[in-house]
Coordinates of C-alpha atoms and ligand atoms in Angstrom, one line a residue:
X2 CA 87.5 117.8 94.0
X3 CA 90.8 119.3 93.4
X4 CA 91.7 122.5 91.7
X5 CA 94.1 124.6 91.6
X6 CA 95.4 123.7 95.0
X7 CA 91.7 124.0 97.0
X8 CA 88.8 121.7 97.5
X9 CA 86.0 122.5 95.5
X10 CA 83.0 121.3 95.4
X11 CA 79.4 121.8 93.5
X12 CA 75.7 121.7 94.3
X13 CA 75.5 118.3 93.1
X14 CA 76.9 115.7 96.2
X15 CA 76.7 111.5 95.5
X16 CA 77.2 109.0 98.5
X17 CA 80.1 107.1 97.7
X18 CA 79.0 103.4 98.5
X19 CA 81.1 100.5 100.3
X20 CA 80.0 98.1 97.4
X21 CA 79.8 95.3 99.8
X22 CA 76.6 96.6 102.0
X23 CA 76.0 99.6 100.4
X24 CA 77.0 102.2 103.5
X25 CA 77.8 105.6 102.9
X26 CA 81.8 106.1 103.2
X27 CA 82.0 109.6 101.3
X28 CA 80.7 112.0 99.3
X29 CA 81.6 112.8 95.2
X30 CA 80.7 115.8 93.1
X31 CA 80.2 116.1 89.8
X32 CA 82.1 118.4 88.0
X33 CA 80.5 121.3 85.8
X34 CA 82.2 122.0 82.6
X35 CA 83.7 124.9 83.8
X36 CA 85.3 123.3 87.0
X37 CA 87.1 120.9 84.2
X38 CA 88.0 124.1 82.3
X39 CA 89.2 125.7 85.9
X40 CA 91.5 122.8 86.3
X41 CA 93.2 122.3 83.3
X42 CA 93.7 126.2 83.4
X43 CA 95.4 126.0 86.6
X44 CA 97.1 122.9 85.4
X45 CA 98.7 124.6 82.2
X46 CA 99.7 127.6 84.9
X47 CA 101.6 125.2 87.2
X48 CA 102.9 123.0 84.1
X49 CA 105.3 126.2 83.6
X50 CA 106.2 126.4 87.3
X51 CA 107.1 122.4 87.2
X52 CA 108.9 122.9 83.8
X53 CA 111.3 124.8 85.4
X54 CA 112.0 123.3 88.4
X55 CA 114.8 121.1 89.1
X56 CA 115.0 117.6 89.0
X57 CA 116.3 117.6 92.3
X58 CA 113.3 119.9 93.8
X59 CA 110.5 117.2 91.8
X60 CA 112.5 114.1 93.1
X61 CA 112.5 115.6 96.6
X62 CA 108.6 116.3 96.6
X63 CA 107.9 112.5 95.2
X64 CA 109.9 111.4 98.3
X65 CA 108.6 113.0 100.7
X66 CA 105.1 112.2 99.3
X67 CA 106.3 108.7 99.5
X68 CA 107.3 108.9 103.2
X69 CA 103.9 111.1 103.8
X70 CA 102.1 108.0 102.6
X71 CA 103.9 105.3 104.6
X72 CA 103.2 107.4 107.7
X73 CA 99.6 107.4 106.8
X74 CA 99.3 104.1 105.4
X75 CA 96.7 102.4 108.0
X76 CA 94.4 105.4 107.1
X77 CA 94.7 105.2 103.5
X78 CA 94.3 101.6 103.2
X79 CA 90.7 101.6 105.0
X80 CA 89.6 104.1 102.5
X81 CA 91.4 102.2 99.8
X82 CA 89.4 99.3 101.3
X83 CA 86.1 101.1 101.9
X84 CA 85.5 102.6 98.5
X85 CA 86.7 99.3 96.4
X86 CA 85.6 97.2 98.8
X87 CA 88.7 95.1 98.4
X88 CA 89.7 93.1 101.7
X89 CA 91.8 95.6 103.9
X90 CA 94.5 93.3 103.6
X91 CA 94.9 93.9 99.7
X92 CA 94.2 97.7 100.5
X93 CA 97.5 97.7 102.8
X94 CA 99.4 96.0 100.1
X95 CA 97.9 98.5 97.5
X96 CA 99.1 101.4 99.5
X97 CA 102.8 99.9 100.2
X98 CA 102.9 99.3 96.5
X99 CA 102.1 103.1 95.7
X100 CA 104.5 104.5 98.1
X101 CA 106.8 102.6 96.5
X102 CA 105.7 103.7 92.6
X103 CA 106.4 107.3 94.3
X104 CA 110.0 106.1 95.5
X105 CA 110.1 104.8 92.0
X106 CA 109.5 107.7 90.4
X107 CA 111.4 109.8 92.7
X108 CA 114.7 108.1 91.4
X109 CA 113.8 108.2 87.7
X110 CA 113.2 112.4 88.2
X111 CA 117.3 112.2 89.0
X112 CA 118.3 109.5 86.3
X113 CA 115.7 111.9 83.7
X114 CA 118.5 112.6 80.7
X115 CA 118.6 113.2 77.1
X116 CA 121.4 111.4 74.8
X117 CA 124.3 112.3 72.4
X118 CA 123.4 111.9 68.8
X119 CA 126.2 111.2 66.9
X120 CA 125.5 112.9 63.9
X121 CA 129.2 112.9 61.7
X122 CA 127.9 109.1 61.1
X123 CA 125.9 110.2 58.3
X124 CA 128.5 112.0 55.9
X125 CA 125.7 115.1 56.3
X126 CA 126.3 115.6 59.5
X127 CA 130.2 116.3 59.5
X128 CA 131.0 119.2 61.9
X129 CA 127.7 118.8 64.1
X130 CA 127.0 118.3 67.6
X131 CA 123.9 117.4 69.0
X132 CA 122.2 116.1 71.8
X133 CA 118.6 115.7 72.9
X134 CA 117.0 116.5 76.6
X135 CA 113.6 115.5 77.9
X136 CA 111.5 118.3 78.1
X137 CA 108.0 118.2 79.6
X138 CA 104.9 117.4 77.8
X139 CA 102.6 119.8 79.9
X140 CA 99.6 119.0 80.8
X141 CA 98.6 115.4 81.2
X142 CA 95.1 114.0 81.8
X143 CA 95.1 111.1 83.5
X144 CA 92.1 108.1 83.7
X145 CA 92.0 105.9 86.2
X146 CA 89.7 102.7 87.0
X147 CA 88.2 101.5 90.0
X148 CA 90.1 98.5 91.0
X149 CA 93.6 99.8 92.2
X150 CA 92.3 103.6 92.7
X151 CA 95.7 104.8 94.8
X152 CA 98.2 102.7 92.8
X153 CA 97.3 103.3 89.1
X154 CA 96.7 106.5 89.8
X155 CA 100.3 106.8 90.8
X156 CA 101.7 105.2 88.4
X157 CA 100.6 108.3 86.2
X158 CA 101.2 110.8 88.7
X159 CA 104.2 110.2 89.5
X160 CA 106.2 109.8 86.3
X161 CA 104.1 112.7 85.2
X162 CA 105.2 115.1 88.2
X163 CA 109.2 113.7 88.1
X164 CA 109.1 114.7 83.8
X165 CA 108.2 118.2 84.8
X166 CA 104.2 118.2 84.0
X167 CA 101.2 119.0 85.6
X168 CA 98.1 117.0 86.1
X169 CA 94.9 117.0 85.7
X170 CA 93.3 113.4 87.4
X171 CA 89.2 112.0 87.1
X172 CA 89.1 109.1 89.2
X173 CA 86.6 106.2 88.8
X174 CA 83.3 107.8 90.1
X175 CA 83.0 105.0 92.2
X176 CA 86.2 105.8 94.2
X177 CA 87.2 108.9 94.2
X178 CA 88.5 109.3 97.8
X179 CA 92.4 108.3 97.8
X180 CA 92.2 110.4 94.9
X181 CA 91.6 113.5 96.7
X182 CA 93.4 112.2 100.0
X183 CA 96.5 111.9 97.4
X184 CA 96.1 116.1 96.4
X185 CA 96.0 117.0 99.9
X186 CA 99.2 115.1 101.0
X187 CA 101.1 116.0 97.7
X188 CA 100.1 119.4 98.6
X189 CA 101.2 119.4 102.2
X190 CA 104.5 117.6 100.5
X191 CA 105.4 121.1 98.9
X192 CA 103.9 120.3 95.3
X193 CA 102.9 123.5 94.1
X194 CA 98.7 124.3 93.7
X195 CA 97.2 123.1 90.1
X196 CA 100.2 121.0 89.2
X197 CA 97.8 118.4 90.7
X198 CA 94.3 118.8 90.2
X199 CA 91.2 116.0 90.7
X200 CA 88.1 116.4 89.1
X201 CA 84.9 113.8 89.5
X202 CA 82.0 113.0 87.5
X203 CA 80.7 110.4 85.1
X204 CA 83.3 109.2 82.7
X205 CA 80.6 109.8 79.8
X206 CA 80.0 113.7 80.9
X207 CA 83.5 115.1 81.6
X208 CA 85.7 112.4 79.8
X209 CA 85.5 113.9 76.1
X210 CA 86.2 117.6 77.6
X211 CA 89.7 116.4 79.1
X212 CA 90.3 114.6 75.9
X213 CA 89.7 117.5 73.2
X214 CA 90.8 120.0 75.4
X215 CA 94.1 121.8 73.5
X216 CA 95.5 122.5 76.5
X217 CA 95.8 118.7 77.5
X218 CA 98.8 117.7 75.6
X219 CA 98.6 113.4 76.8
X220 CA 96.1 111.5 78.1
X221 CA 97.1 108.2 80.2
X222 CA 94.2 106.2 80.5
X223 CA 93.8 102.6 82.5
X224 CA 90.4 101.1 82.0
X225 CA 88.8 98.9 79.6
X226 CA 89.0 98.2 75.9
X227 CA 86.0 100.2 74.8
X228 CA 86.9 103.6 76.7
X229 CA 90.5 103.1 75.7
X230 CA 89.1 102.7 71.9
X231 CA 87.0 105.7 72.4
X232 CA 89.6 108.0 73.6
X233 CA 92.4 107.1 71.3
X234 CA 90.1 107.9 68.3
X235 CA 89.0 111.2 70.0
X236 CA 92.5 112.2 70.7
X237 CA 93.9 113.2 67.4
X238 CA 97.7 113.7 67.7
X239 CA 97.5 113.7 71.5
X240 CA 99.9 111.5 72.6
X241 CA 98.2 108.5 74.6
X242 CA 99.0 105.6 76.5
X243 CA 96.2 102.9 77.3
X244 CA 96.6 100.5 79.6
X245 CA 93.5 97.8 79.1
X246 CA 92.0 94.7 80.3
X247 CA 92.7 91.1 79.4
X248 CA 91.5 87.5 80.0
X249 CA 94.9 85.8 80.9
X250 CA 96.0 82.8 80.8
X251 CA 98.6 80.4 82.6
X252 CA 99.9 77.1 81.3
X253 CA 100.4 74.2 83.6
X254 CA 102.8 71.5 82.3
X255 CA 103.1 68.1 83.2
X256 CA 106.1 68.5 85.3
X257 CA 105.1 71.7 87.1
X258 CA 105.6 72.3 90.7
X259 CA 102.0 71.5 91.9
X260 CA 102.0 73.2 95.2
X261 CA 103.5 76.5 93.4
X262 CA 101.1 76.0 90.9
X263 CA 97.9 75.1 92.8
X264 CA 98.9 77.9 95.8
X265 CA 99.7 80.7 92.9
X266 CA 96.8 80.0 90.7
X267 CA 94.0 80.3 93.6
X268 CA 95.8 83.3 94.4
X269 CA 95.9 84.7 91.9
X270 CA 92.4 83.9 90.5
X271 CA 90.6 85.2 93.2
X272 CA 92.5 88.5 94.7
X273 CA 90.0 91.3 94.8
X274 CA 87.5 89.0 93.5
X275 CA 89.1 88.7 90.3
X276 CA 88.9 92.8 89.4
X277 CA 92.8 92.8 88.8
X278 CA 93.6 93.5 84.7
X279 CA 95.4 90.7 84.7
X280 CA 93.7 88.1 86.9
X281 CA 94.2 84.7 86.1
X282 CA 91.2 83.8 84.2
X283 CA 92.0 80.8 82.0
X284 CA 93.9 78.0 82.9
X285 CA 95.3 75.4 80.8
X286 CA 96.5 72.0 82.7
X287 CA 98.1 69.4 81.2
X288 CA 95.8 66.1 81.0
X289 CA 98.5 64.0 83.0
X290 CA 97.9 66.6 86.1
X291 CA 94.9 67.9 85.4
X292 CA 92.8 66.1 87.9
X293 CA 95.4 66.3 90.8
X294 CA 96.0 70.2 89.9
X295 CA 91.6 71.0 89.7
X296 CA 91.4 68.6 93.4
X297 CA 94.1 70.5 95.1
X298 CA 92.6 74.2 93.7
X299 CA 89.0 73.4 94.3
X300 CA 90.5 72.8 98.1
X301 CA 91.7 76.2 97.6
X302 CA 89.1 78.1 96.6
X303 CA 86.7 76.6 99.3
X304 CA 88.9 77.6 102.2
X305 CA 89.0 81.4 100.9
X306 CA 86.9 83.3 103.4
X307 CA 83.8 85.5 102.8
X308 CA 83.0 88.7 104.6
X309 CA 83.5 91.7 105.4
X310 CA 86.3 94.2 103.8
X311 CA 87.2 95.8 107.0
X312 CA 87.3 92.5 108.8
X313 CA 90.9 91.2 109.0
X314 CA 90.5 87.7 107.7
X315 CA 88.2 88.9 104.8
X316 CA 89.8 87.2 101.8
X317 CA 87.1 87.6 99.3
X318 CA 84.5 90.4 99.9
X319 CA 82.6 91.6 96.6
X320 CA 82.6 93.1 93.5
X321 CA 82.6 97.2 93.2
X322 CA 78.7 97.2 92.0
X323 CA 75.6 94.8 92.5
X324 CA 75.3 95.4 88.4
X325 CA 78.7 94.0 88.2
X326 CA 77.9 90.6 90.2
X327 CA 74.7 90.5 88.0
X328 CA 76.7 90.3 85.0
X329 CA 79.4 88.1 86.5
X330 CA 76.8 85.5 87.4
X331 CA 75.3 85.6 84.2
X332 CA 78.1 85.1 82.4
X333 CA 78.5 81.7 84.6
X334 CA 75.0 80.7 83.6
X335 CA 75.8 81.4 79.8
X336 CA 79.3 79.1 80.0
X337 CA 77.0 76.3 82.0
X338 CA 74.6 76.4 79.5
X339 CA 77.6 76.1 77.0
X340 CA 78.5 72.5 78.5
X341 CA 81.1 74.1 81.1
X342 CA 80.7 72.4 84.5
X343 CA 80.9 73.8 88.0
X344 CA 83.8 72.6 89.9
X345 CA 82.9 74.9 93.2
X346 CA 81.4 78.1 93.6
X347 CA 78.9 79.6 91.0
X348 CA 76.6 81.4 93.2
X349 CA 76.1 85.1 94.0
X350 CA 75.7 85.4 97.6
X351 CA 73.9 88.7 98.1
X352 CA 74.5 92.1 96.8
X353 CA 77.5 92.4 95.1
X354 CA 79.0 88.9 96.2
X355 CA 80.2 86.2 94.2
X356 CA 81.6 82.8 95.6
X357 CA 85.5 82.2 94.2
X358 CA 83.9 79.8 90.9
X359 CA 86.1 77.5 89.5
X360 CA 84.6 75.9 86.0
X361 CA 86.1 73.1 83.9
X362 CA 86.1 73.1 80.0
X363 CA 84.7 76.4 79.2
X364 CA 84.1 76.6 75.2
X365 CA 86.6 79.2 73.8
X366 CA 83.3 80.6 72.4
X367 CA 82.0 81.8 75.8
X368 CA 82.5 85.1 77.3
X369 CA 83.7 83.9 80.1
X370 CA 86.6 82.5 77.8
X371 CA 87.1 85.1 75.2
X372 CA 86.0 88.5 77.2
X373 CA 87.1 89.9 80.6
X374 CA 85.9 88.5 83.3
X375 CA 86.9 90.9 86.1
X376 CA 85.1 88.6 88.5
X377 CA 85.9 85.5 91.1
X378 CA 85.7 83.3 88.1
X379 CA 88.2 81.0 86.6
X380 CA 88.2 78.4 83.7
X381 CA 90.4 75.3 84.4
X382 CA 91.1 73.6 80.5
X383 CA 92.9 70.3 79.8
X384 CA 95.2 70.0 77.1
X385 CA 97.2 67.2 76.0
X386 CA 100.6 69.3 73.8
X387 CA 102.6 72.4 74.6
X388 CA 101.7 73.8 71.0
X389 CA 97.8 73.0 71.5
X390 CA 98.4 75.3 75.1
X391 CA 100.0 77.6 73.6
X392 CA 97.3 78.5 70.5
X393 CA 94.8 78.5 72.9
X394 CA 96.5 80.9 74.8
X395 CA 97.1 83.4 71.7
X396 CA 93.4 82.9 71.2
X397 CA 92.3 86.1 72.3
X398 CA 91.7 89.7 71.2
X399 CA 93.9 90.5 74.6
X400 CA 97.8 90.4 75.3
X401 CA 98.9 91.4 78.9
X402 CA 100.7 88.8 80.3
X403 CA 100.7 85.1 80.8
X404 CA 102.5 82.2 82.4
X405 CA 103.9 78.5 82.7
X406 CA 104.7 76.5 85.6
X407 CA 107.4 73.8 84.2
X408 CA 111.0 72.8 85.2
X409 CA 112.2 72.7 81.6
X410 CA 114.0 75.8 80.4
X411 CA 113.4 74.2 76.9
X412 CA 109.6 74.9 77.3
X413 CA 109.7 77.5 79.2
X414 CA 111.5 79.6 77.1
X415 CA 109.5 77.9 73.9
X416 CA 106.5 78.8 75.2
X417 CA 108.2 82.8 75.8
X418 CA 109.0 82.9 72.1
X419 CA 105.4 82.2 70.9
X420 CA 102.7 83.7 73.3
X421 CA 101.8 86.6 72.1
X422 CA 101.4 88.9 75.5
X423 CA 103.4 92.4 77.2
X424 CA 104.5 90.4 79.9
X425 CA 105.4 86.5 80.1
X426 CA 105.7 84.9 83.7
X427 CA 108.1 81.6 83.7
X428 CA 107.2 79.6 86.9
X429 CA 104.4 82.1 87.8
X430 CA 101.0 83.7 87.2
X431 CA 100.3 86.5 84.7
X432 CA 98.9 88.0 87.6
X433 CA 102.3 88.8 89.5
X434 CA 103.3 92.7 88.6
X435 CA 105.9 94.5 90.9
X436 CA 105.7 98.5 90.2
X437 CA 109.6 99.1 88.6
X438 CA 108.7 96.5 86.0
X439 CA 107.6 97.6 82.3
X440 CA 104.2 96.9 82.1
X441 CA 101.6 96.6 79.4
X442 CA 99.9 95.1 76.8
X443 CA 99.6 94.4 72.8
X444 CA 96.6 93.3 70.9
X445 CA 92.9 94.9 72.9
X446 CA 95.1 95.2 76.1
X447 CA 96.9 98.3 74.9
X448 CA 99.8 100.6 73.8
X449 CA 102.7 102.0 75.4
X450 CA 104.0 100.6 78.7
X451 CA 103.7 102.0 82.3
X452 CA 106.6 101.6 85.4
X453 CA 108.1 105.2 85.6
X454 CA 111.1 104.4 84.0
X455 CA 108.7 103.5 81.1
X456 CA 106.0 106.4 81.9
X457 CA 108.5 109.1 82.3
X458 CA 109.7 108.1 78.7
X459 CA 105.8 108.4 77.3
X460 CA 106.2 111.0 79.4
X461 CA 108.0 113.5 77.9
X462 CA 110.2 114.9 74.5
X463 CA 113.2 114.1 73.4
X464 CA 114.1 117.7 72.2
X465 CA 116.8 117.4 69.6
X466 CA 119.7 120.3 69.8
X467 CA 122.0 120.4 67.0
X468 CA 125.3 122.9 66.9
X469 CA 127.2 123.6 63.9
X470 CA 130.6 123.4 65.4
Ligands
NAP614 P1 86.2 101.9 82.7 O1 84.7 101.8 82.9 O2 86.8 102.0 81.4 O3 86.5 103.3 83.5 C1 87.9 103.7 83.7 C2 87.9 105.2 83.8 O4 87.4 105.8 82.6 C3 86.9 105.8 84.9 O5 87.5 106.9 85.5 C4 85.7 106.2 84.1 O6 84.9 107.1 84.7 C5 86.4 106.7 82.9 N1 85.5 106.9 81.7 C6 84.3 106.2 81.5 N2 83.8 106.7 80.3 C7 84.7 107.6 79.8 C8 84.7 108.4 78.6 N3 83.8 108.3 77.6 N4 85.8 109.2 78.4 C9 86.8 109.3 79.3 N5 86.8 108.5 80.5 C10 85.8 107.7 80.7 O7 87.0 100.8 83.6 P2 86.7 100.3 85.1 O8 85.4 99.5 85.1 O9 86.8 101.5 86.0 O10 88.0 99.4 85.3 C11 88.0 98.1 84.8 C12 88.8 98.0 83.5 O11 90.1 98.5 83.7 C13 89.0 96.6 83.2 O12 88.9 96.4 81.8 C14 90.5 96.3 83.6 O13 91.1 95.3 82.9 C15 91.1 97.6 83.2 N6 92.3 97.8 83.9 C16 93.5 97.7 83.2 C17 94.7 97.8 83.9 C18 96.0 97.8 83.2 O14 97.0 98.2 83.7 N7 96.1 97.2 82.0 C19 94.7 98.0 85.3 C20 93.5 98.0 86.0 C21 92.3 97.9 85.3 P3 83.6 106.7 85.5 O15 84.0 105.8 86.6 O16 83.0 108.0 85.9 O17 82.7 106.0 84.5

């Protein structure tokens, strides 16, 4: 761990697993309850020190952490790639993309301003002057999951650090190790000790401590629905953002470009095996096309190769726990048994290994149709009008994003109107995010929006001044 600008640990080491042979590729402690206590302490210490720092001084730490990060980027991506198991490839792209969420956030500590109010419009308000500035919140706990461990994590972090905050972070338990590889380098940036602190353990054991704590005055949490739910009813008048899972969805008209389509859809079915929030998971294909679009994605799929993370050609490796391909595969089974029908794929290899599965006609009753899926597994659905895509789209408890492929602007925008989603995709898959974007969901996929111009707003307080002139 992380506290208070030293590495700690406790008498209680894990193995941190690759999940695709099981290897030891670190170690994780857990916590004890006053370690958490010892880090939110020295958090609420270095929130005062941050508070008063310039936005000059934060934006020049997030920089250099940036640069820090580019110059070590080979290293962090194989531990990126070793404790996800994602192919390294991914892991590189990860670590690019939170370099860049640093730069982001870098330029959003100089643009941080408050706003004029202009009170004399209410006849009340006749000889006043005011105007609000952005304070700091504090201290901000931050949740992260498993899949994107560096990148999520920095989209809290950084925002958090450029608004003047300190933060405590508890990484998945699963990978913890960018986490703490993150302290050190923000530390040798100049960031001063506790304003970032990393603690490990089970979510279950040291997740309700960070929440209830007093001191903790936000939590930002990315993970699923049912932690989210937990936390936000825990948290009282904390302020929280939750940024949750979904089972999206993309809508293939008639007169789509097919290669975009096909190329896009495999891709973005089957990146990290399908453990991205908004991985395409159900596809909706015009009857017209359907047969052409499943041929040309089946094709796809089967030419995705299996193997190693660390290998460079690795496209597809596994999923972050053996428990998880268990469930995956079962879920298959269940949707099979349902009268889906296998189109390729549908096997667990070994361990933690699932083939990329493509499936035709899913019932909208299956979980593999209305529950996350956050596995190499996609549904391809034929439909025959834009209005019958469209409601089966909206039906689901999520909302993150979603997407057509058409060359009408008439539909396109149509369709933008009425899918109810954070984020709607016009000639590409929900699954495309760059890091500057706004970015979140409605519905069981979440509240408040992450990008650190978005964050930083979450962030911090508009503190209202009023002058009697
Ligand atoms: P998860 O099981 O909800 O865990 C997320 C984090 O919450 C982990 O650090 C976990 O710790 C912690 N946690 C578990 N129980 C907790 C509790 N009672 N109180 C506080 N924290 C607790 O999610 P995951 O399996 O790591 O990640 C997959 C989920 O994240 C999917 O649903 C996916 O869609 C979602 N996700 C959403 C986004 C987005 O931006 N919308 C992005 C990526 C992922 P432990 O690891 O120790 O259990």
């Amino acid at each position: 761990m992380f506290i208070g600008g030293r590495p700690v640990t406790t008498a209680e080491p894990r193995p941190v697993e690759l999940p695709f042979d099981g290897s030891e590729v670190g170690t994780v402690y857990q916590a004890t309850k006053e370690q958490v206590d010892a880090a939110i302490a020295a958090a609420a210490a270095a929130a005062l020190l941050m508070g008063e720092m310039t936005l000059d001084e934060r934006s020049t730490i997030l920089r250099k952490s940036y640069q820090r990060l580019m110059d070590d980027r080979d290293e962090m991506a194989l531990a990126v790639s070793s404790e996800t198991g994602k192919p390294l490839k991914e892991a590189r792209l990860e670590v690019d993309r939170a370099a860049l969420t640093l730069l982001f956030s870098a330029e959003e500590a100089h643009r941080l301003h408050g706003e004029v109010v202009p009170m004399d419009a209410s006849p009340a308000g006749k000889g006043r002057w005011a105007m609000t500035v952005r304070e700091p919140l504090g201290v901000i706990a931050a949740i992260t999951p498993f899949n994107f461990p560096l990148n999520l994590a920095m989209h809290k972090i950084g925002p958090a650090l450029a608004g003047g905050n300190a933060v405590v972070h508890k990484p998945a338990s699963t990978t913890p190790i960018s986490a703490i590889r993150m302290a050190h380098l923000f530390t040798e940036c100049g960031l001063p000790a506790g304003a970032l602190n990393v603690v490990t353990g089970p979510g279950g054991a040291i997740g309700d401590q960070l929440v209830f704590d007093k001191r903790v005055a936000m939590v930002t949490f990315t993970g699923s629905p049912e932690v989210g739910l937990r936390i936000r009813n825990l948290a009282g008048l904390k302020r929280v953002t939750l940024e949750l899972g979904s089972n999206s969805a993309v809508i293939v008209e008639e007169d789509a470009n097919l290669d975009e389509a096909v190329a896009r859809s495999v891709a973005g079915s089957f990146a990290h095996s399908g453990q991205v929030c908004i991985s395409v998971q159900r596809i909706f294909v015009h009857r017209k096309i359907r047969n052409e679009f499943l041929e040309r994605c089946v094709e796809g799929a089967r030419k995705l190769a299996i193997g190693h993370p660390h290998s460079p050609q690795t496209d597809i490796s596994s999923l972050i726990t053996a428990g998880e391909a268990e469930r995956v595969a079962g879920w298959i089974q269940e949707a099979v048994d349902a009268g889906a029908r296998v189109a390729t794929g549908g096997h667990r290899l070994h361990r933690a290994t699932i083939e990329p599965t493509i499936l035709t006609e899913v019932p909208a009753t299956a979980s593999l149709s209305c529950r996350e899926a956050f596995g190499p597994v996609v549904g391809v659905n034929v439909y025959d009008s834009l209005d019958e895509a469209i409601a089966r789209v909206n039906d689901s408890e999520y909302g993150l994003q979603a997407g057509i492929y058409t060359r009408d602007i008439q539909k396109a925008f149509y369709a933008a109107r009425r899918v109810h989603v954070g984020g709607f995709l016009i000639n590409e898959v929900p699954q495309y995010r760059v890091d500057q974007m706004p970015y979140g969901g409605v519905k069981l996929s979440g509240a408040g929006r992450e990008g650190p111009k978005y964050a930083i707003e979450e962030m911090t307080e508009p503190k209202l001044v009023c002058w009697k002139v």
